[in-house]
CSV table of C-alpha atoms in Angstrom, one decimal:
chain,number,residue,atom,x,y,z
A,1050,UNK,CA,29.3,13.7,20.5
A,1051,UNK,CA,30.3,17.3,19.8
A,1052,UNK,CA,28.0,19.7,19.2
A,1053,UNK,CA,30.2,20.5,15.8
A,1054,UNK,CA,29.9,17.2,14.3
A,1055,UNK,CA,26.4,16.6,13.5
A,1056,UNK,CA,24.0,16.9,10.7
A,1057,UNK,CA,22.2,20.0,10.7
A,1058,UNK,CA,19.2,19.4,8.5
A,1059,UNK,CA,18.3,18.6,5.1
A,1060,UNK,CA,19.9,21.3,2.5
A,1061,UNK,CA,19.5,19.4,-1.0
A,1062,UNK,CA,17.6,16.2,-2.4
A,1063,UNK,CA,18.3,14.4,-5.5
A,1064,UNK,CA,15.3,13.3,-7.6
A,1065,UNK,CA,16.5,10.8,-10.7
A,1066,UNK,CA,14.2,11.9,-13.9
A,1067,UNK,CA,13.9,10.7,-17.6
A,1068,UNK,CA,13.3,14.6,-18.8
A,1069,UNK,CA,14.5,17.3,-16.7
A,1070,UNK,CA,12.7,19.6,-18.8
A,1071,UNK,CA,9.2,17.7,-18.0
A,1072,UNK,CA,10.1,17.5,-14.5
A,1073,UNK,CA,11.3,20.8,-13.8
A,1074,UNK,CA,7.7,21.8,-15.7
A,1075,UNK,CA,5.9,19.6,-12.6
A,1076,UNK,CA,8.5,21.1,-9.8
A,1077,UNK,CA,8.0,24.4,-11.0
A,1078,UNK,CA,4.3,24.7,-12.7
A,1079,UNK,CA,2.5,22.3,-10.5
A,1080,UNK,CA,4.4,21.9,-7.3
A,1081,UNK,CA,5.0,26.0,-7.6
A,1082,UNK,CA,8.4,25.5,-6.1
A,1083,UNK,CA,11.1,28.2,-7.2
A,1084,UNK,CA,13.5,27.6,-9.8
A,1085,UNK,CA,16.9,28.2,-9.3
A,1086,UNK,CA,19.4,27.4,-12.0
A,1087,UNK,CA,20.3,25.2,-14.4
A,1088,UNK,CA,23.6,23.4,-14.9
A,1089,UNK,CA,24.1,22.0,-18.3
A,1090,UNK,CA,20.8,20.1,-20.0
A,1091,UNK,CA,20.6,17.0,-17.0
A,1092,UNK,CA,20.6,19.4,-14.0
A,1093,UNK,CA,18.3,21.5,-12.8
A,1094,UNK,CA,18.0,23.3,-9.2
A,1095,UNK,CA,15.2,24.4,-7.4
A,1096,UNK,CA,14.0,25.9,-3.7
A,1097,UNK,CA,11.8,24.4,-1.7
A,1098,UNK,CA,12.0,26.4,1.6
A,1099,UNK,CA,15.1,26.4,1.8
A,1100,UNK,CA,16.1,22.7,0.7
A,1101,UNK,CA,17.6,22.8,-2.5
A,1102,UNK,CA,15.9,19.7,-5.0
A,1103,UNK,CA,18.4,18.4,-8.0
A,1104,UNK,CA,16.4,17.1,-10.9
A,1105,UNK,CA,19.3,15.0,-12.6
A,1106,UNK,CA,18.8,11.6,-15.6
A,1107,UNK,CA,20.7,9.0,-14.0
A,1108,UNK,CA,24.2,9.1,-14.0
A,1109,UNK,CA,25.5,6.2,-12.2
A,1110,UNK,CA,23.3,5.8,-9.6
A,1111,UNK,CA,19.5,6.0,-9.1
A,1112,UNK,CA,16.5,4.5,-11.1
A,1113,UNK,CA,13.9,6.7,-12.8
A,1114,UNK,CA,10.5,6.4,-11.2
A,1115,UNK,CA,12.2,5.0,-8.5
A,1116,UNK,CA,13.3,7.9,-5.9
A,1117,UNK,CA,12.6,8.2,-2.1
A,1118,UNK,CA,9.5,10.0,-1.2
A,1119,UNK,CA,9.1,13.7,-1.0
A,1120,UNK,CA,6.8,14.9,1.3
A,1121,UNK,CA,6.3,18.6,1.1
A,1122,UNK,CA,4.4,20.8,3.9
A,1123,UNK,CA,1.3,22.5,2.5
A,1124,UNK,CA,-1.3,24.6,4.1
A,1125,UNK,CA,-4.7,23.8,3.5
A,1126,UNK,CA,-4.2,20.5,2.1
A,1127,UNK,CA,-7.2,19.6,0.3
A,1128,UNK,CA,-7.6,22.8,-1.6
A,1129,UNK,CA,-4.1,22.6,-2.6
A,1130,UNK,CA,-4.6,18.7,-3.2
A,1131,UNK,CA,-6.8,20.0,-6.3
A,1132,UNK,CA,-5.1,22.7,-7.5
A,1133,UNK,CA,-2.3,20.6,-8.3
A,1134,UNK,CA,-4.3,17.8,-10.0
A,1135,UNK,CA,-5.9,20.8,-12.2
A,1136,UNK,CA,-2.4,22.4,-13.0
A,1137,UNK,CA,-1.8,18.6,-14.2
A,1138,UNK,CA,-0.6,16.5,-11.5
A,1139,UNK,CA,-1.5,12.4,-11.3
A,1140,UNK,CA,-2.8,11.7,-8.3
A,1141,UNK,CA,-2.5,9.0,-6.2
A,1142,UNK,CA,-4.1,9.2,-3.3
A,1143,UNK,CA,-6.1,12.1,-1.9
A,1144,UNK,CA,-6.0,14.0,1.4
A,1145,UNK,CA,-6.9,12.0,4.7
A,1146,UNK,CA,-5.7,11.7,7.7
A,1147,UNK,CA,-2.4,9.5,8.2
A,1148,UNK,CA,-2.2,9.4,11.8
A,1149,UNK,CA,-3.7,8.8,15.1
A,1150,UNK,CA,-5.0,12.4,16.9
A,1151,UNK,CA,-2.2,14.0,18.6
A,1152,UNK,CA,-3.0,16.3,21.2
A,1153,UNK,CA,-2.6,19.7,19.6
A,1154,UNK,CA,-3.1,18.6,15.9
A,1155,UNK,CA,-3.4,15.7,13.2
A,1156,UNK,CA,-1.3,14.8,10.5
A,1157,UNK,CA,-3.2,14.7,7.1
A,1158,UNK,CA,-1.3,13.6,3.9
A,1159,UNK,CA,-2.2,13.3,-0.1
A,1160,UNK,CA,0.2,12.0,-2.7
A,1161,UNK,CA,1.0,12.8,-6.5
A,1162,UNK,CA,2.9,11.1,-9.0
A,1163,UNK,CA,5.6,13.3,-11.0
A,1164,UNK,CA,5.6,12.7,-14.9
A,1165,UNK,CA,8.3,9.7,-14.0
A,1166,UNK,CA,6.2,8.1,-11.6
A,1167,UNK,CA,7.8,9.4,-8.5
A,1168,UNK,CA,5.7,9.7,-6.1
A,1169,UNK,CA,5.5,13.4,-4.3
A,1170,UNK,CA,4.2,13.6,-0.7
A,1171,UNK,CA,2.1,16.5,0.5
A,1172,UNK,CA,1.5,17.0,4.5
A,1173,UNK,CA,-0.3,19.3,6.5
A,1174,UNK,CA,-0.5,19.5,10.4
A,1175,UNK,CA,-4.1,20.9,11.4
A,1176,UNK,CA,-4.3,22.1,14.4
């Protein structure tokens, strides 16, 4: 394969909402990620290190509630875990380790539920 023709990473991910003003409110205000613009009153952009999240209603394609999973890289996963659920998160399922022991860290996960239902992964490799 060339070295020119291949995907290069991640740069945006669409998330289908009900309420782009309640979810940009969780993104934002819970989540803490940086908002970045809005374009017109069913789109909203914000950065997430870099990778650009679309909060969009459905238009065409997608189901509300019904997204792929977002896992997003946290440090100290258990305090941040809680902070979330007391800035008003839903949680789903608390921090715990997700994988077998790898030889210089382990892979510990929680997960949240967005005011649609879509469920927001948060990760942390302790090492």
């Amino acid at each position: 394969m060339e070295s020119g023709h291949r995907v290069q990473g991640i740069r945006q991910v669409a998330i289908t909402v009900a309420d782009v003003d309640a979810a940009l409110g969780f993104y934002r205000d819970v989540l803490g990620l940086a908002f970045l613009f809005r374009a017109g009153p069913d789109l909203a952009f914000l950065d997430a290190d870099g990778v650009r999240i679309m909060l969009t209603t459905p238009q065409g394609a997608g189901a509300v509630g019904a997204n792929s999973i977002l896992y997003f890289r946290v440090h100290d996963i258990a305090a941040t875990h809680a902070a979330m659920l007391a800035r008003g998160a839903t949680a789903e399922r608390g921090p715990q380790l997700v994988a077998a022991r790898m030889p210089d860290h382990e892979l510990w996960a929680a997960f949240l539920r967005d005011p649609d239902g879509n469920l927001v992964g948060l990760m942390e490799e302790v090492r």
